[in-house]
Coordinates of C-alpha atoms and ligand atoms in Angstrom, one line a residue:
X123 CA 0.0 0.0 0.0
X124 CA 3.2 2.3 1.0
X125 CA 5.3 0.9 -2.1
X126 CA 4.5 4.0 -4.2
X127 CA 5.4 6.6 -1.8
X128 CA 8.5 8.5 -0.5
X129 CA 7.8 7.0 3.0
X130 CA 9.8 4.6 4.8
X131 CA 7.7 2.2 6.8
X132 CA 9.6 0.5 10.1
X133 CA 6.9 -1.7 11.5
X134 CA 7.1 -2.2 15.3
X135 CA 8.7 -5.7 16.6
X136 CA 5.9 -7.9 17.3
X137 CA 6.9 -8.9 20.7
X138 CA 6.9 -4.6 21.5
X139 CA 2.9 -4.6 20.7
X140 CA 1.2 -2.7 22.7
X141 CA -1.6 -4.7 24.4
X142 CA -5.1 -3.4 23.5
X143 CA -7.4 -1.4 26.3
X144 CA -10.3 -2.9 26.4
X145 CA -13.1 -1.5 24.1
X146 CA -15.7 -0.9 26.8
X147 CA -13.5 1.4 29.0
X148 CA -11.1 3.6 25.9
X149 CA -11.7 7.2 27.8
X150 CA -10.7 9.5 25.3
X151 CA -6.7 10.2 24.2
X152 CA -5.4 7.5 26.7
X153 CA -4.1 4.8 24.7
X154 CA -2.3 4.9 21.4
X155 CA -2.0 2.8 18.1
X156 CA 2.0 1.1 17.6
X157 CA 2.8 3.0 14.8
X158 CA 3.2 7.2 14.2
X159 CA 4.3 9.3 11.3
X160 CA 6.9 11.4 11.1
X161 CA 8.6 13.7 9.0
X162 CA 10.9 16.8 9.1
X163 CA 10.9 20.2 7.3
X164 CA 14.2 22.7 7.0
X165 CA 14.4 25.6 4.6
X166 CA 16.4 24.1 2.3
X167 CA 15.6 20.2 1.7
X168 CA 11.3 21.3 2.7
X169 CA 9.8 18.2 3.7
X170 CA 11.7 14.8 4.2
X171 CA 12.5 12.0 5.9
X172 CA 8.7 10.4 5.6
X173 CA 8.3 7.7 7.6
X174 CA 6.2 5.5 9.8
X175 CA 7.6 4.4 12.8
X176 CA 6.9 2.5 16.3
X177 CA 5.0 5.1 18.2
X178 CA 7.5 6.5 20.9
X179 CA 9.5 9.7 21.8
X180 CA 11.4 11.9 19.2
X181 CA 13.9 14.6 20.7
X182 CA 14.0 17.8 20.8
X183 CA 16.4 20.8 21.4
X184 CA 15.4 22.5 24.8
X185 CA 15.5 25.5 22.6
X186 CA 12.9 24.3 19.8
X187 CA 11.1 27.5 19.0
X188 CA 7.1 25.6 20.5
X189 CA 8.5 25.6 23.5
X190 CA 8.8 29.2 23.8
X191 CA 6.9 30.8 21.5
X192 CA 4.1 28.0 20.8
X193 CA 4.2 27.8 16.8
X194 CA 1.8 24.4 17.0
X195 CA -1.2 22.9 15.1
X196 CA -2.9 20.1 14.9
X197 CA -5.8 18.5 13.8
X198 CA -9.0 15.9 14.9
X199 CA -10.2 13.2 12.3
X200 CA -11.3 9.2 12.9
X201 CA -11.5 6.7 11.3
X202 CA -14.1 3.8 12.1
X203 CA -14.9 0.1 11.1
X204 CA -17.8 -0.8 9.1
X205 CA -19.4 -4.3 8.2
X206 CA -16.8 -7.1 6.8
X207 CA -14.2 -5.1 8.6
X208 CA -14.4 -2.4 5.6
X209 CA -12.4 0.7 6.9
X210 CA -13.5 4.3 6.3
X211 CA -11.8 7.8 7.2
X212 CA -14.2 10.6 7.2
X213 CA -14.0 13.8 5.2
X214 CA -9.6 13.4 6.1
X215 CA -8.9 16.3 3.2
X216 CA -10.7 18.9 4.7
X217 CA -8.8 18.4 7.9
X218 CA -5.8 18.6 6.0
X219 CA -6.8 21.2 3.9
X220 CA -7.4 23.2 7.1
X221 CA -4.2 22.2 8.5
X222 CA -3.0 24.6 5.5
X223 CA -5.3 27.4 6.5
X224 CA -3.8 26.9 10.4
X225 CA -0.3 26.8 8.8
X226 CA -0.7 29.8 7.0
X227 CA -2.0 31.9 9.7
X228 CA 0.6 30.8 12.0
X229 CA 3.9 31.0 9.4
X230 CA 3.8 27.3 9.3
X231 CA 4.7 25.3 6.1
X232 CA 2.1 23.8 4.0
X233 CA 1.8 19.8 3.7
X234 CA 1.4 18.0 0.8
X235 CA -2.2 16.8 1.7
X236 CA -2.1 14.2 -1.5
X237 CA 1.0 13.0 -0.1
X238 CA 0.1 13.2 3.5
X239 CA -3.0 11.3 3.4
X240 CA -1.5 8.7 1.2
X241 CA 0.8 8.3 4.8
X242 CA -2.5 8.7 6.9
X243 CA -4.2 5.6 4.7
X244 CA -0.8 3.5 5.0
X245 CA -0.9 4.4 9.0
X246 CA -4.3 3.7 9.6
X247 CA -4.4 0.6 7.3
X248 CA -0.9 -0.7 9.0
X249 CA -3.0 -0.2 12.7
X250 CA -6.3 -1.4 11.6
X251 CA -6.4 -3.9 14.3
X252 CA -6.8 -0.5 17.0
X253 CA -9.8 0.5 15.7
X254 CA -12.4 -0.2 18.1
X255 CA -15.5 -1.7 16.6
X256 CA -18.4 -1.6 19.6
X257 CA -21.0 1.3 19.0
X258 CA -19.4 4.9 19.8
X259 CA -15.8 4.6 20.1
X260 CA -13.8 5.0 16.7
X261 CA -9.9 5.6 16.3
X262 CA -9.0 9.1 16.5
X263 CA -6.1 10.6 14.3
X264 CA -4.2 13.3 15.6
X265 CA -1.9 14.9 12.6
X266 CA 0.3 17.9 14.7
X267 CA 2.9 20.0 13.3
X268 CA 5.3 21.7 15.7
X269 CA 8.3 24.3 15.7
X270 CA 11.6 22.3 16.4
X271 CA 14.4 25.0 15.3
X272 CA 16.6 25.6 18.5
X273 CA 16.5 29.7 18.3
X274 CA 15.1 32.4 20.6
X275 CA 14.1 35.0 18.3
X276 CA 10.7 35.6 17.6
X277 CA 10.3 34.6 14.1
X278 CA 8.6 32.2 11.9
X279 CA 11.0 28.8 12.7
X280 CA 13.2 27.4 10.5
X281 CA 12.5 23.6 11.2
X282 CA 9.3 22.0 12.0
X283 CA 8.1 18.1 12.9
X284 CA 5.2 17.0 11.6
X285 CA 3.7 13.7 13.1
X286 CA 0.5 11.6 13.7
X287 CA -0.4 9.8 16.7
X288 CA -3.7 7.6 17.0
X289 CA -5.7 6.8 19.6
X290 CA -8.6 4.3 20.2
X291 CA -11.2 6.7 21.7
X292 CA -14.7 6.2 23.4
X293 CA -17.4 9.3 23.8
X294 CA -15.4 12.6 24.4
X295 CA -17.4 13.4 27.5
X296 CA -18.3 11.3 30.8
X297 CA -22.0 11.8 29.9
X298 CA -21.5 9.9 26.3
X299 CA -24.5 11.3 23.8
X300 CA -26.5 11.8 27.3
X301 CA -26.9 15.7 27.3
X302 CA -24.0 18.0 29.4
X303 CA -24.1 21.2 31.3
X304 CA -22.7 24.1 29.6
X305 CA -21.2 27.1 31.7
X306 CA -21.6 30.6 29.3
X307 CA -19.0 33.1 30.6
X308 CA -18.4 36.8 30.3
X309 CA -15.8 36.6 32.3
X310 CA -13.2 34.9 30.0
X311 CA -13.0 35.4 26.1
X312 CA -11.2 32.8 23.8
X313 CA -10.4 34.3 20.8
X314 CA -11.2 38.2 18.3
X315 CA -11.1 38.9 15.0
X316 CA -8.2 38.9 13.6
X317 CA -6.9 37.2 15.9
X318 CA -6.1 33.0 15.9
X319 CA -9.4 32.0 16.6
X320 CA -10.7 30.4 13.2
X321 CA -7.4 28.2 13.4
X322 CA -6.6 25.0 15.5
X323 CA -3.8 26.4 17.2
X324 CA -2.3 24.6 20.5
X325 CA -2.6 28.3 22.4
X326 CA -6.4 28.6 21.9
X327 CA -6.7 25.6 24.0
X328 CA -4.2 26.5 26.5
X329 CA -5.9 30.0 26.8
X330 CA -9.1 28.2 27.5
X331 CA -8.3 25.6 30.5
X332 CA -8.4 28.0 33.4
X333 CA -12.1 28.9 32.3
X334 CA -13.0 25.4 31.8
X335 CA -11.6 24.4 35.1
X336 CA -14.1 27.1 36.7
X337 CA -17.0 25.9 34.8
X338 CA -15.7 22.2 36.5
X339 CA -15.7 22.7 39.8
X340 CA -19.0 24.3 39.5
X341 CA -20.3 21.5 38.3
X342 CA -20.4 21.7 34.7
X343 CA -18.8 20.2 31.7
X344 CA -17.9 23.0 28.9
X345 CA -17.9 26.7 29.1
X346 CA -19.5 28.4 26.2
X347 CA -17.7 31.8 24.9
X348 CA -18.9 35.0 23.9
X349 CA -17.8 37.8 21.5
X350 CA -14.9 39.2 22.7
X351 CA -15.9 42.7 22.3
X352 CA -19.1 42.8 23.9
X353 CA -19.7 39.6 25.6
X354 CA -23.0 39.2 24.0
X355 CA -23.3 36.7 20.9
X356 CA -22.5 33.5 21.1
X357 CA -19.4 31.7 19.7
X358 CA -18.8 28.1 20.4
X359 CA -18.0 25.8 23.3
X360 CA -14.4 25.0 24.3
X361 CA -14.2 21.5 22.1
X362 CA -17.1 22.4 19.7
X363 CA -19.4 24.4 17.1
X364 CA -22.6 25.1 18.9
X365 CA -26.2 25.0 17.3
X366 CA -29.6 26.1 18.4
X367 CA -33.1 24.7 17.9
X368 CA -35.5 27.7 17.4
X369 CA -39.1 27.6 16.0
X370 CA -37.5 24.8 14.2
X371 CA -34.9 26.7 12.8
X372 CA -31.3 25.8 13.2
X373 CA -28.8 28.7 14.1
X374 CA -25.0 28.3 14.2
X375 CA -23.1 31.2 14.7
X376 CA -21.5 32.7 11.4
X377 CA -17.4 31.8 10.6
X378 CA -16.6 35.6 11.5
X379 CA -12.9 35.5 11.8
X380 CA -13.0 33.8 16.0
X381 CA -14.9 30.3 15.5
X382 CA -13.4 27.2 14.2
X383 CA -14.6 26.0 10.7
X384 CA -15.7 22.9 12.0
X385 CA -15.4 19.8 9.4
X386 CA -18.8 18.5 11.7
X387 CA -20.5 22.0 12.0
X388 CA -20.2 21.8 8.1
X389 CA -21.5 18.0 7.9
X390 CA -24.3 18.8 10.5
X391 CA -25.4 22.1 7.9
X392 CA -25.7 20.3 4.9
X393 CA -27.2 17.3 6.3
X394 CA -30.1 19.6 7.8
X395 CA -30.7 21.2 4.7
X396 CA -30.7 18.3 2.7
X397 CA -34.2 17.1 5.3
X398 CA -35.1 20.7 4.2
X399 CA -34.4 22.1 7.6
X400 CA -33.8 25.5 7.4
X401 CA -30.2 26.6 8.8
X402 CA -29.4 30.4 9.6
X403 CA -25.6 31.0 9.8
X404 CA -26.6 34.3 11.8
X405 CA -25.0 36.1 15.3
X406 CA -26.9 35.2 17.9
X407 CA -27.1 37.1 21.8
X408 CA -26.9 34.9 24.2
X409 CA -30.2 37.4 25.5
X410 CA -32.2 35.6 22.4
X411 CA -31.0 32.1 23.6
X412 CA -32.2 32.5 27.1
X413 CA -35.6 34.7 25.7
X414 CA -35.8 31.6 23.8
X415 CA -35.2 28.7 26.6
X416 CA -37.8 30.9 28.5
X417 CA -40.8 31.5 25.8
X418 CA -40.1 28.0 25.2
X419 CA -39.5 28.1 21.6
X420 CA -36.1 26.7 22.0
X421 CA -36.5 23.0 21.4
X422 CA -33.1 22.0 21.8
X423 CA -29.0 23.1 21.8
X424 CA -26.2 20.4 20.8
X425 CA -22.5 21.1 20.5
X426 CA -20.9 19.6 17.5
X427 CA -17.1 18.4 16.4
X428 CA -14.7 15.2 15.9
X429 CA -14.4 14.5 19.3
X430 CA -17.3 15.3 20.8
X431 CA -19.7 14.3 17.6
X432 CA -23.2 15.6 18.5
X433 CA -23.1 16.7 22.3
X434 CA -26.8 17.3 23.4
X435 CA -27.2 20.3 26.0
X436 CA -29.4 19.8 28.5
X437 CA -28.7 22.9 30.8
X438 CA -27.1 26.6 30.6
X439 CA -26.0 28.4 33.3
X440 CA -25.5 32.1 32.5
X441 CA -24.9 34.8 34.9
X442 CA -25.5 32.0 37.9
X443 CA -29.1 31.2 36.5
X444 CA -30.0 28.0 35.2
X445 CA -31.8 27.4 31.9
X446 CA -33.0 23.8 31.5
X447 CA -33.4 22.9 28.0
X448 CA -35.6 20.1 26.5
X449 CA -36.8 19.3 30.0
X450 CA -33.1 18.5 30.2
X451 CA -33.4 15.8 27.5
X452 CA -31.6 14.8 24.2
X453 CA -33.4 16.6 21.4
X454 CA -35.0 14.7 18.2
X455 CA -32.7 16.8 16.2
X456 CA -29.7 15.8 17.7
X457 CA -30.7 12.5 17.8
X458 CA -31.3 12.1 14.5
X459 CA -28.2 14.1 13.4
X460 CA -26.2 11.5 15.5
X461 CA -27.1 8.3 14.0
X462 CA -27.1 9.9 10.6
X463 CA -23.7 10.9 11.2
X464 CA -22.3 7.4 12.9
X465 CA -24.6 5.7 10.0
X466 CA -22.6 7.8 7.0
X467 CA -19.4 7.7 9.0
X468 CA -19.5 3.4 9.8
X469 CA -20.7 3.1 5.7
X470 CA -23.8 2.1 7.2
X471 CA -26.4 4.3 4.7
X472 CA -25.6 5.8 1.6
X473 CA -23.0 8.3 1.4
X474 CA -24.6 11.3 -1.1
X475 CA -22.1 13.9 -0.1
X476 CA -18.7 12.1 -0.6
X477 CA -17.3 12.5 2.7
X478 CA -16.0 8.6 3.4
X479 CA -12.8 7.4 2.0
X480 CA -12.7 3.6 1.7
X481 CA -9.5 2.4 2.8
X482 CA -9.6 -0.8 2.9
Ligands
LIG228 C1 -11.6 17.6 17.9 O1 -12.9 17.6 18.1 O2 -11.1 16.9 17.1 C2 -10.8 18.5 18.7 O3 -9.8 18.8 18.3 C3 -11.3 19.0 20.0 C4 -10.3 18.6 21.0 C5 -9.4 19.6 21.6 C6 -10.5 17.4 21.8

């Protein structure tokens, strides 16, 4: 499958396995496949050295410019089992394709994404046994690139690493697709225009744990951010895009230049529309939502990315008032969205939008 490529392939000694977690209990991010990829960047050779390895530790100057200065991006994408062990990635080029943008943004070089998922399909192919094949949990792929040039300036880096670690994965949150607890703050922001928002850059997540943290010990299970600038419309929750049920209307707030272009946000918009659901990309105040949770014409809120899939929200808490929505329950929305989603994702139903690769 590799024999084509620029990519060495050293497969891990069989007696160094890794023993499998079992499937019942993966957590999310705690285990990982036996094989990465790996390969380098300089200025003058661009990138080399392809190759998949064991997965283990590759070293790095004390100095390397993400250590310091935090030039760092990665991505989220799966890859799941179907019937007759068929093996499916979903939608992988868009999340290499916004790699690019996050490179871009960040001085970064570009990938080769025809080259790079060629690597991703040998990867995933050469560690099919990891993928987990009970309902929910899927094998999440974790492409990164990171600064490695020793140097203290601040510049753009010189040398980068780009790698991809897998990891067998169950639901993202403790509650599974049962519906979580959002915390809104106006006390923290996470990201402005113009800023590094709308890319998946290691800081933005950083910048966001001490306000998730708080929204923990109070009980709850995500925070969800408001506009920087007037801590009024609503932006998205620390892990995901966030959608609202109004009047049977879906509202997402619009890609402004602060939210993440979310490869699921986009799946969830097109699959709503194609049940001739009407979808607003439109601002919305977090004064509407609540107006809306209390005139009871908001029939349901659910969070949406890789990790998290759908992520049903059964409560707000804004300004230390709670807002119960659905009675607390998943919404039919959601629900439907979800087993859509798993169905298109596990080659279960038909596939009219071309998001699954067949690898093998
Ligand atoms: C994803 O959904 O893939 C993400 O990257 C969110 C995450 C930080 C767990």
């Amino acid at each position: 499958m590799w024999q084509d490529l620029d990519l060495t392939v050293n497969k891990i000694a069989p007696d160094k396995r890794t023993e499998k977690p079992p499937q019942d209990a993966l957590g999310f991010g705690d285990h990982f496949t036996d094989h990465m990829f790996l390969m380098k960047w300089d200025r003058d050779n661009g990138w080399h050295d392809a190759e998949i390895c064991p997965y283990g530790d590759f070293s790095m100057d004390p100095a390397a410019m993400v250590l310091h200065y935090g030039q760092a991006i990665f991505e989220g994408l799966k890859a799941y089992k179907g019937e007759n062990e068929q093996i499916f990635m979903f939608r992988p080029e868009d999340n290499l394709e916004r790699m690019n943008t996050s490179a871009l943004r960040m001085c970064m070089p570009r990938i080769p994404v025809d080259k790079v998922l060629k690597g991703l399909k040998a990867l995933v192919y050469l560690d099919r046994d990891w993928i987990p094949t009970v309902d929910g949990a899927t094998l999440y792929i974790r492409p990164t690139m990171i600064a490695v040039e020793p140097a203290l300036g601040v510049r753009p880096a010189g040398q980068y690493y780009f790698y991809v670690i897998m990891s067998p994965v169950g639901a993202y949150y403790a509650e599974g697709f049962s519906p979580t607890k959002i915390w809104v703050t106006d006390k923290y922001v996470r990201a402005v225009k113009g800023g590094v928002g709308h890319v998946k850059t290691a800081g933005n997540y950083a910048a966001s744990i001490m306000a998730a943290e708080e929204a923990h010990k109070a009980g709850y299970t995500q925070v969800l951010w408001l506009d920087a600038c007037e801590r009024k419309y609503v932006e998205e929750v620390g892990t995901s895009n966030i959608f609202f049920r109004i009047n049977d209307e879906l509202i997402t707030p619009p890609l402004g230049g602060s939210i993440l272009g979310g490869i699921t946000r986009d799946s969830v918009i097109e699959l709503a529309r194609s049940w001739d659901i009407k979808v607003n990309e439109k601002q919305i105040s977090i004064d509407e939502v609540i107006a809306a949770c209390e005139d009871g014409s908001l029939q349901e809120v659910f969070g949406t990315g890789t990790a998290a899939v759908i992520s049903p929200v059964g409560e707000l808490c804004y300004q230390e008032k709670k807002h119960i929505i659905a009675e607390g329950n998943t919404g039919e929305l959601s629900k439907r969205l979800f087993e859509e989603l798993q169905a298109i994702q596990n080659g279960k139903v038909a596939d009219p939008f071309k998001w699954i690769l067949r690898i093998g």
